[in-house]
Structure formats: structure tokens, C-alpha cells
């Protein structure tokens, strides 16, 4: 029986550390829905400072954070939001902006690096004064790092350009920054600089940072006051939430510094995978902690079979599509786990007749 477990399904799978558990046990708390929880207030003010915004709000998840932000910017039903065709908000959030908010998504093609061409964004902006059949565009959404492109990072300059475009047309800019700390570390640019042009930004605390739950929304004081009301409407008001916020504060203090090492391990993994005959990944596109790789067509193993084989060795991951697998590195994956994973994959492929050396 294999006792080793290497969980590469996502960076959301981390277990709270001893320091987080201790902080939870001793957190000073009160009723945050009635107005004030000291541990929540502390986390929110620290995160607002780090993210360079006037105020911040702790919410249960990245999905709720994006929903609250889009709905706060687009309070009139039938507003239109421009976002990437492979953005998390569009693909993986149950269409909540439409079903709950009555907001219409207008997608623009995401390039391989997670950007959208600025001229295509501008072309997509619509105004019913021009054509009565059009909805009113009110918001542009970016995602940094961009999950579906394999954790690629949007530069501060690119984000500024989109911000200028938004301003020129009287629109707001939201950044889904679920992994904005990964982008910041990879680019060597502080978070507050990366999101300077944004009217709102999210940052997940329970992904690479390893907190048990929660996402931060940051923006102006007025924006956050409206977001707080919407959080309550959506059922996201939490009473003694300081227990979670105390753990999240430790996550920020403990784990931002570990992201660089996560990225280094992801690069080693990508290079190792690319050296295995029958697999393909371009390591130069691995900028943060996500690695996608392809199983070449002439290899007679499917992604489902390979994942099953790896599970027998205690390695867990997810398929990203036909012949495509995703590995996500986090601070509870060691360099030895990376080497173990590579050797298990090599063994699995060696056992196939058609590519044995
Ligand atoms: C880019 C991005 N945004 C938002 C989310 C949603 O976060 P949650 O799972 O906390 O709802 C995710 C989740 O993986 C994500 O990758």
C-alpha cells in the first residue's frame, strides 16, 4: 500500500499549518455582521494597505468575491461586462453574473499569455445610444495570474493600458486576482503596483497562500461599503469570522515568501515533464505555480489512464481536457515530491510498448 500522498490537484488543497491553527484558537472575535470583528478588521486593513486600496472586505470564496465585484460595478440589470473567453468568471463560476446579477458577458479572446488584445477590448465596448439594440458596457475584467493559460502573468504596463482604455470610455476595471500574489512574486512587482489601475481587485487567501478559506476584495471605501451590503444579500455575512481571518493573516505573513520556491518547483516539474518522451510542455510558459502538459497523440495512454496510474502511487491531479493534465504546486509540495512524480510518470510511460526506449 502506498502511504505517500502528493496532491497536485490545486493550490486550494493545502492544510492549515500549526501557526494558523494556533491563531484560530486564540483569535479575538466578535459579530462581524453586526459591524465589527477585531481579527477581520485587522486582516482587512492590512490587505487594503498591501493592495494599495482604501478598504478591503473578507468574503468566503473567490467566486463570491468576483460576483460581488461585478454586481457592485453593474448595478443596473442588463449591463454588459467584457471579459476573457477563458476567464474563470466566464467559464467556472456557474454563470452567476448572469443568473444572479442580470449582467451580460461579452467575451474577447484570451491570448496564450492570458491577455486580451486592447483593440479587441475597445471594439467590444457597446453603447445603446449608438444602437438601441446594444446593452451598456460598464466593466472590463482581467485575471492575474491567468489560470487557464497556465498561471501566466499580466504586466503592470498591460494592466495600466486596459485601465486607461476603461477610463477613456467611462468604464470600471476589475481584476480577478485569485493568484495576484503569485503574479507579483513572479514579476517582481508589488501587488499594489500591479493593481493600481483597477477599481476593484480580489486576492484568494486559500490558494497559494494556504489559508483554510476566504478571499479579499479591495477597492475604494465607497465600493467596499456597497460590496459589504451585497455580501450580506448573497448570504456571505459571517459572524465570528475572525477565526478564519486570523488564519488568513498568518497565511499572508508565512507564505507569500514561499511562492518563489513554488514557482521554482513548477519550473523543475515542467522541464522534467518535457524531457519525458511522449509528453509536451513549454517550460518557458510556466511563470508561476501551474503546469499543464500534453500527452502526445502517438502515446497509447489517455489522460484518465495516466491519472489512475498516478493515483495508485499516491499522486493526485486533474485532467484539463483530452490528453491534457494539470499539476498545481503549493507550499506543501516538496522538491522530492516533484522528483517522485516525474519518476512515477516516467515508469508509467516506460511500461507502454510504443514509446519504450
Ligand atoms: C482565477 C480564479 N478566480 C476565481 C476562482 C474562484 O475561487 P473559489 O474556488 O474560492 O471560489 C478560482 C478558483 O480556482 C480561480 O482560479
Short mmCIF file of C-alpha atoms and ligand atoms in Angstrom, two decimals:
data_model
loop_
_atom_site.label_atom_id
_atom_site.label_comp_id
_atom_site.label_asym_id
_atom_site.label_seq_id
_atom_site.Cartn_x
_atom_site.Cartn_y
_atom_site.Cartn_z
CA UNK A 1 0.00 0.00 0.00
CA UNK A 2 1.29 3.48 -0.92
CA UNK A 3 1.36 5.84 2.04
CA UNK A 4 2.92 8.80 0.23
CA UNK A 5 0.42 11.43 -0.92
CA UNK A 6 1.34 14.11 -3.43
CA UNK A 7 -1.69 16.30 -4.04
CA UNK A 8 -1.23 18.34 -7.19
CA UNK A 9 -4.93 18.86 -7.92
CA UNK A 10 -4.83 22.52 -6.93
CA UNK A 11 -3.21 25.02 -4.59
CA UNK A 12 -6.53 25.02 -2.72
CA UNK A 13 -5.75 21.63 -1.13
CA UNK A 14 -3.25 22.81 1.48
CA UNK A 15 -3.90 22.01 5.13
CA UNK A 16 -3.71 24.84 7.71
CA UNK A 17 -0.31 24.98 9.41
CA UNK A 18 0.23 24.73 13.18
CA UNK A 19 0.67 28.51 13.35
CA UNK A 20 -2.65 29.03 11.55
CA UNK A 21 -4.41 26.61 13.88
CA UNK A 22 -2.92 28.37 16.92
CA UNK A 23 -4.02 31.76 15.57
CA UNK A 24 -7.54 30.38 15.05
CA UNK A 25 -7.65 29.02 18.59
CA UNK A 26 -6.67 32.36 20.10
CA UNK A 27 -8.35 34.80 17.69
CA UNK A 28 -10.17 37.71 19.26
CA UNK A 29 -13.64 37.71 17.71
CA UNK A 30 -17.00 39.46 17.72
CA UNK A 31 -20.06 39.56 15.48
CA UNK A 32 -18.83 40.85 12.12
CA UNK A 33 -22.34 41.04 10.63
CA UNK A 34 -23.39 43.37 13.45
CA UNK A 35 -20.48 45.55 12.45
CA UNK A 36 -17.10 44.63 13.90
CA UNK A 37 -14.86 41.65 14.42
CA UNK A 38 -11.35 42.74 15.51
CA UNK A 39 -9.48 39.97 13.67
CA UNK A 40 -11.46 40.60 10.47
CA UNK A 41 -10.88 44.34 10.76
CA UNK A 42 -7.15 43.76 11.23
CA UNK A 43 -6.86 41.48 8.18
CA UNK A 44 -8.96 43.83 6.05
CA UNK A 45 -6.92 46.90 6.90
CA UNK A 46 -3.61 45.05 6.34
CA UNK A 47 -4.80 43.71 2.99
CA UNK A 48 -6.05 47.15 1.91
CA UNK A 49 -2.58 48.51 2.68
CA UNK A 50 -0.76 45.69 0.83
CA UNK A 51 -3.07 46.02 -2.18
CA UNK A 52 -2.84 49.82 -2.24
CA UNK A 53 -6.57 50.43 -1.93
CA UNK A 54 -8.61 52.43 0.61
CA UNK A 55 -10.51 49.47 2.03
CA UNK A 56 -10.93 45.70 1.88
CA UNK A 57 -13.51 43.06 2.69
CA UNK A 58 -13.14 39.38 3.62
CA UNK A 59 -15.58 37.11 1.75
CA UNK A 60 -15.99 33.30 1.77
CA UNK A 61 -14.64 32.48 -1.70
CA UNK A 62 -13.10 33.75 -4.93
CA UNK A 63 -16.34 33.04 -6.76
CA UNK A 64 -18.38 35.15 -4.37
CA UNK A 65 -15.71 37.87 -4.48
CA UNK A 66 -15.91 38.14 -8.28
CA UNK A 67 -19.71 38.03 -8.21
CA UNK A 68 -19.88 40.80 -5.59
CA UNK A 69 -17.42 42.96 -7.56
CA UNK A 70 -19.17 42.55 -10.92
CA UNK A 71 -22.59 43.19 -9.38
CA UNK A 72 -21.37 46.20 -7.41
CA UNK A 73 -19.98 47.77 -10.60
CA UNK A 74 -23.01 46.78 -12.69
CA UNK A 75 -25.99 47.62 -10.50
CA UNK A 76 -28.31 48.12 -13.46
CA UNK A 77 -29.61 44.80 -14.83
CA UNK A 78 -28.68 44.28 -18.47
CA UNK A 79 -25.25 45.89 -18.05
CA UNK A 80 -22.52 44.27 -20.09
CA UNK A 81 -19.10 43.15 -18.87
CA UNK A 82 -16.14 42.49 -21.16
CA UNK A 83 -14.06 39.53 -20.08
CA UNK A 84 -11.78 36.84 -21.48
CA UNK A 85 -13.34 33.84 -23.21
CA UNK A 86 -11.22 31.66 -20.92
CA UNK A 87 -11.59 33.75 -17.79
CA UNK A 88 -12.52 31.99 -14.57
CA UNK A 89 -15.55 34.25 -14.16
CA UNK A 90 -16.88 33.22 -17.56
CA UNK A 91 -16.07 29.52 -17.55
CA UNK A 92 -16.07 28.32 -13.94
CA UNK A 93 -18.44 30.46 -11.88
CA UNK A 94 -21.81 28.95 -12.85
CA UNK A 95 -22.68 31.99 -14.96
CA UNK A 96 -23.51 33.72 -11.66
CA UNK A 97 -23.08 37.22 -13.05
CA UNK A 98 -25.97 36.47 -15.46
CA UNK A 99 -28.19 34.25 -13.36
CA UNK A 100 -27.92 36.29 -10.18
CA UNK A 101 -26.95 39.74 -11.41
CA UNK A 102 -28.58 40.03 -14.82
CA UNK A 103 -25.18 41.03 -16.23
CA UNK A 104 -24.43 40.09 -19.82
CA UNK A 105 -20.96 38.67 -20.57
CA UNK A 106 -19.24 39.83 -23.76
CA UNK A 107 -16.19 37.70 -24.30
CA UNK A 108 -12.95 38.67 -26.00
CA UNK A 109 -10.41 36.04 -26.99
CA UNK A 110 -7.79 35.30 -24.36
CA UNK A 111 -4.34 35.06 -25.89
CA UNK A 112 -1.98 32.27 -24.80
CA UNK A 113 -0.45 34.63 -22.23
CA UNK A 114 -3.80 35.46 -20.61
CA UNK A 115 -4.07 38.95 -22.13
CA UNK A 116 -6.84 40.19 -24.43
CA UNK A 117 -5.81 42.44 -27.32
CA UNK A 118 -6.52 46.03 -26.34
CA UNK A 119 -8.03 46.88 -29.75
CA UNK A 120 -10.39 43.90 -29.45
CA UNK A 121 -11.47 45.07 -25.99
CA UNK A 122 -12.14 48.53 -27.40
CA UNK A 123 -14.12 47.07 -30.34
CA UNK A 124 -16.27 45.12 -27.88
CA UNK A 125 -17.41 48.19 -25.91
CA UNK A 126 -21.09 48.93 -26.63
CA UNK A 127 -23.46 51.81 -26.03
CA UNK A 128 -27.24 51.81 -26.69
CA UNK A 129 -27.01 55.49 -27.72
CA UNK A 130 -25.14 54.21 -30.78
CA UNK A 131 -27.53 51.33 -31.45
CA UNK A 132 -30.69 50.85 -29.43
CA UNK A 133 -30.20 47.05 -29.67
CA UNK A 134 -26.97 47.19 -27.62
CA UNK A 135 -26.57 46.68 -23.88
CA UNK A 136 -24.42 49.19 -21.98
CA UNK A 137 -20.86 48.11 -21.28
CA UNK A 138 -19.95 49.07 -17.71
CA UNK A 139 -16.98 46.91 -16.77
CA UNK A 140 -13.83 45.19 -18.04
CA UNK A 141 -12.45 42.18 -16.13
CA UNK A 142 -8.87 40.92 -16.23
CA UNK A 143 -7.43 37.85 -14.47
CA UNK A 144 -3.91 37.86 -12.98
CA UNK A 145 -2.35 35.35 -12.93
CA UNK A 146 -4.47 33.80 -15.65
CA UNK A 147 -5.39 30.27 -14.58
CA UNK A 148 -6.47 28.77 -17.88
CA UNK A 149 -3.31 29.93 -19.65
CA UNK A 150 -1.26 28.05 -17.04
CA UNK A 151 -0.78 30.82 -14.49
CA UNK A 152 0.71 33.40 -16.87
CA UNK A 153 1.10 36.92 -15.50
CA UNK A 154 -0.26 40.23 -16.78
CA UNK A 155 2.30 43.02 -16.50
CA UNK A 156 1.64 46.30 -14.70
CA UNK A 157 2.06 48.11 -18.04
CA UNK A 158 -0.57 45.98 -19.78
CA UNK A 159 -2.97 46.43 -16.86
CA UNK A 160 -2.38 50.21 -16.93
CA UNK A 161 -3.22 50.28 -20.65
CA UNK A 162 -6.50 48.47 -20.05
CA UNK A 163 -7.17 50.85 -17.15
CA UNK A 164 -6.62 53.85 -19.45
CA UNK A 165 -8.97 52.36 -22.02
CA UNK A 166 -11.61 51.81 -19.33
CA UNK A 167 -11.27 55.42 -18.15
CA UNK A 168 -11.47 56.76 -21.71
CA UNK A 169 -14.86 55.04 -22.11
CA UNK A 170 -16.17 55.70 -18.59
CA UNK A 171 -15.92 52.01 -17.60
CA UNK A 172 -14.64 50.32 -14.45
CA UNK A 173 -11.81 47.79 -14.31
CA UNK A 174 -11.96 44.69 -12.09
CA UNK A 175 -9.08 42.25 -11.61
CA UNK A 176 -9.74 38.67 -10.60
CA UNK A 177 -6.55 38.39 -8.59
CA UNK A 178 -7.19 34.95 -7.14
CA UNK A 179 -3.43 34.43 -7.60
CA UNK A 180 -2.27 38.04 -7.69
CA UNK A 181 0.45 37.30 -5.12
CA UNK A 182 1.87 34.64 -7.45
CA UNK A 183 1.90 37.20 -10.27
CA UNK A 184 3.51 39.80 -8.02
CA UNK A 185 6.30 37.43 -6.94
CA UNK A 186 6.88 36.12 -10.49
CA UNK A 187 7.08 39.61 -11.98
CA UNK A 188 8.96 41.12 -9.04
CA UNK A 189 6.36 43.89 -8.87
CA UNK A 190 4.44 44.71 -5.64
CA UNK A 191 0.75 43.82 -5.65
CA UNK A 192 -0.29 47.46 -5.16
CA UNK A 193 1.57 48.45 -8.32
CA UNK A 194 0.12 45.57 -10.37
CA UNK A 195 -3.45 46.56 -9.49
CA UNK A 196 -3.04 50.35 -9.45
CA UNK A 197 -5.32 50.83 -12.45
CA UNK A 198 -8.10 48.63 -11.05
CA UNK A 199 -11.27 49.89 -9.39
CA UNK A 200 -11.59 46.55 -7.63
CA UNK A 201 -9.39 43.53 -7.14
CA UNK A 202 -9.70 40.16 -5.43
CA UNK A 203 -6.99 38.05 -3.81
CA UNK A 204 -7.62 34.47 -2.71
CA UNK A 205 -6.13 33.59 0.65
CA UNK A 206 -6.86 29.88 0.34
CA UNK A 207 -4.92 29.20 -2.85
CA UNK A 208 -1.11 29.63 -2.92
CA UNK A 209 -1.18 31.39 0.44
CA UNK A 210 -2.64 28.31 2.11
CA UNK A 211 -5.33 29.75 4.40
CA UNK A 212 -8.25 27.41 5.08
CA UNK A 213 -10.81 29.73 3.45
CA UNK A 214 -11.50 33.20 2.19
CA UNK A 215 -10.85 35.85 -0.39
CA UNK A 216 -10.19 39.57 -0.04
CA UNK A 217 -11.85 42.24 -2.14
CA UNK A 218 -10.06 45.60 -2.22
CA UNK A 219 -11.25 48.93 -3.60
CA UNK A 220 -12.36 52.40 -2.60
CA UNK A 221 -14.19 52.96 0.70
CA UNK A 222 -17.44 53.61 -1.18
CA UNK A 223 -17.03 50.46 -3.28
CA UNK A 224 -16.30 48.28 -0.24
CA UNK A 225 -19.30 49.71 1.65
CA UNK A 226 -21.56 48.65 -1.24
CA UNK A 227 -19.77 45.30 -1.52
CA UNK A 228 -20.38 44.67 2.20
CA UNK A 229 -24.13 45.05 1.69
CA UNK A 230 -24.08 42.74 -1.34
CA UNK A 231 -22.07 40.16 0.62
CA UNK A 232 -24.93 40.09 3.15
CA UNK A 233 -27.52 39.82 0.36
CA UNK A 234 -25.71 36.80 -1.07
CA UNK A 235 -25.56 35.10 2.31
CA UNK A 236 -21.87 35.73 2.80
CA UNK A 237 -22.08 37.66 6.05
CA UNK A 238 -20.23 35.60 8.67
CA UNK A 239 -20.48 36.16 12.43
CA UNK A 240 -17.25 35.28 14.36
CA UNK A 241 -15.33 35.29 11.09
CA UNK A 242 -12.20 36.42 12.91
CA UNK A 243 -11.36 32.75 13.40
CA UNK A 244 -10.83 32.46 9.64
CA UNK A 245 -9.26 35.91 9.28
CA UNK A 246 -6.66 35.16 11.95
CA UNK A 247 -5.56 32.07 9.99
CA UNK A 248 -5.55 34.10 6.77
CA UNK A 249 -3.34 36.76 8.37
CA UNK A 250 -0.81 34.06 9.27
CA UNK A 251 -1.06 32.73 5.71
CA UNK A 252 -0.09 36.13 4.31
CA UNK A 253 2.76 36.52 6.80
CA UNK A 254 4.07 32.96 6.40
CA UNK A 255 3.51 32.06 2.80
CA UNK A 256 3.97 34.97 0.39
CA UNK A 257 7.69 34.37 0.86
CA UNK A 258 7.29 30.72 -0.20
CA UNK A 259 5.70 31.45 -3.58
CA UNK A 260 9.05 31.93 -5.28
CA UNK A 261 10.05 28.42 -4.29
CA UNK A 262 6.67 27.09 -5.54
CA UNK A 263 7.37 28.69 -8.92
CA UNK A 264 10.87 27.20 -8.99
CA UNK A 265 9.45 23.72 -8.30
CA UNK A 266 6.82 24.21 -11.02
CA UNK A 267 9.62 25.04 -13.46
CA UNK A 268 11.60 21.93 -12.46
CA UNK A 269 8.45 19.86 -12.92
CA UNK A 270 7.77 21.39 -16.35
CA UNK A 271 11.34 20.83 -17.52
CA UNK A 272 11.26 17.25 -16.23
CA UNK A 273 7.95 16.54 -17.97
CA UNK A 274 9.20 18.00 -21.21
CA UNK A 275 12.21 15.66 -21.04
CA UNK A 276 9.93 12.62 -20.86
CA UNK A 277 9.41 11.15 -24.30
CA UNK A 278 5.73 11.33 -25.24
CA UNK A 279 4.89 14.42 -23.16
CA UNK A 280 4.96 18.05 -24.14
CA UNK A 281 5.08 21.28 -22.19
CA UNK A 282 6.89 24.52 -22.93
CA UNK A 283 8.72 25.31 -19.65
CA UNK A 284 9.24 28.93 -20.74
CA UNK A 285 5.49 29.48 -20.40
CA UNK A 286 5.49 28.28 -16.79
CA UNK A 287 5.69 31.58 -14.93
CA UNK A 288 4.05 30.70 -11.62
CA UNK A 289 2.75 27.53 -9.93
CA UNK A 290 0.57 25.90 -12.61
CA UNK A 291 1.86 23.34 -15.10
CA UNK A 292 -0.21 21.96 -17.96
CA UNK A 293 1.21 19.19 -20.08
CA UNK A 294 0.03 17.29 -23.14
CA UNK A 295 0.22 13.58 -23.80
CA UNK A 296 1.26 13.28 -27.44
CA UNK A 297 -1.15 11.54 -29.80
CA UNK A 298 1.18 8.62 -30.59
CA UNK A 299 1.35 7.60 -26.91
CA UNK A 300 -1.23 4.94 -26.14
CA UNK A 301 -2.37 6.16 -22.76
CA UNK A 302 -5.20 8.58 -22.14
CA UNK A 303 -5.18 11.33 -19.51
CA UNK A 304 -7.70 9.28 -17.49
CA UNK A 305 -5.49 6.18 -17.55
CA UNK A 306 -2.36 8.13 -16.62
CA UNK A 307 -4.16 9.87 -13.74
CA UNK A 308 -5.41 6.49 -12.50
CA UNK A 309 -1.89 5.07 -12.68
CA UNK A 310 -0.53 8.04 -10.72
CA UNK A 311 -3.26 7.70 -8.09
CA UNK A 312 -2.03 4.16 -7.43
CA UNK A 313 1.26 5.82 -6.44
CA UNK A 314 -0.46 8.42 -4.22
CA UNK A 315 -0.21 11.24 -6.79
CA UNK A 316 -3.41 13.20 -7.37
CA UNK A 317 -4.03 15.61 -10.24
CA UNK A 318 -6.76 16.66 -12.63
CA UNK A 319 -7.36 16.46 -16.35
CA UNK A 320 -7.69 19.77 -18.13
CA UNK A 321 -9.10 18.31 -21.34
CA UNK A 322 -8.42 15.46 -23.73
CA UNK A 323 -4.74 14.38 -23.36
CA UNK A 324 -4.05 17.34 -21.11
CA UNK A 325 -3.23 17.19 -17.39
CA UNK A 326 -2.80 20.00 -14.87
CA UNK A 327 -0.40 20.00 -11.92
CA UNK A 328 -0.51 22.81 -9.37
CA UNK A 329 2.35 23.38 -6.94
CA UNK A 330 1.82 24.77 -3.43
CA UNK A 331 3.92 25.13 -0.30
CA UNK A 332 3.11 21.60 0.88
CA UNK A 333 4.73 20.05 -2.20
CA UNK A 334 8.45 19.41 -1.76
CA UNK A 335 11.18 19.14 -4.36
CA UNK A 336 11.33 15.43 -3.55
CA UNK A 337 7.57 15.18 -4.35
CA UNK A 338 8.33 16.74 -7.73
CA UNK A 339 11.08 14.19 -8.45
CA UNK A 340 8.87 11.34 -7.22
CA UNK A 341 6.07 12.49 -9.56
CA UNK A 342 8.45 12.66 -12.52
CA UNK A 343 9.81 9.19 -11.83
CA UNK A 344 6.29 7.70 -11.50
CA UNK A 345 5.25 9.24 -14.82
CA UNK A 346 8.44 8.02 -16.50
CA UNK A 347 7.75 4.49 -15.19
CA UNK A 348 4.13 4.61 -16.37
CA UNK A 349 5.20 5.61 -19.86
CA UNK A 350 8.14 3.17 -19.96
CA UNK A 351 5.67 0.37 -19.42
CA UNK A 352 3.93 1.27 -22.69
CA UNK A 353 5.29 -0.68 -25.62
CA UNK A 354 5.13 2.04 -28.23
CA UNK A 355 7.40 4.53 -26.54
CA UNK A 356 9.71 2.29 -24.54
CA UNK A 357 13.34 3.30 -25.19
C1 LIG B 1 -8.59 32.65 -11.35
C2 LIG B 1 -9.62 32.19 -10.36
N1 LIG B 1 -10.56 33.03 -9.96
C3 LIG B 1 -11.50 32.68 -9.07
C4 LIG B 1 -11.53 31.43 -8.51
C5 LIG B 1 -12.65 31.04 -7.58
O1 LIG B 1 -12.21 30.80 -6.28
P1 LIG B 1 -13.06 29.87 -5.28
O2 LIG B 1 -12.74 28.48 -5.63
O3 LIG B 1 -12.54 30.30 -3.94
O4 LIG B 1 -14.49 30.21 -5.46
C6 LIG B 1 -10.56 30.50 -8.90
C7 LIG B 1 -10.57 29.13 -8.33
O5 LIG B 1 -9.76 28.29 -8.63
C8 LIG B 1 -9.58 30.89 -9.85
O6 LIG B 1 -8.63 30.03 -10.28
#
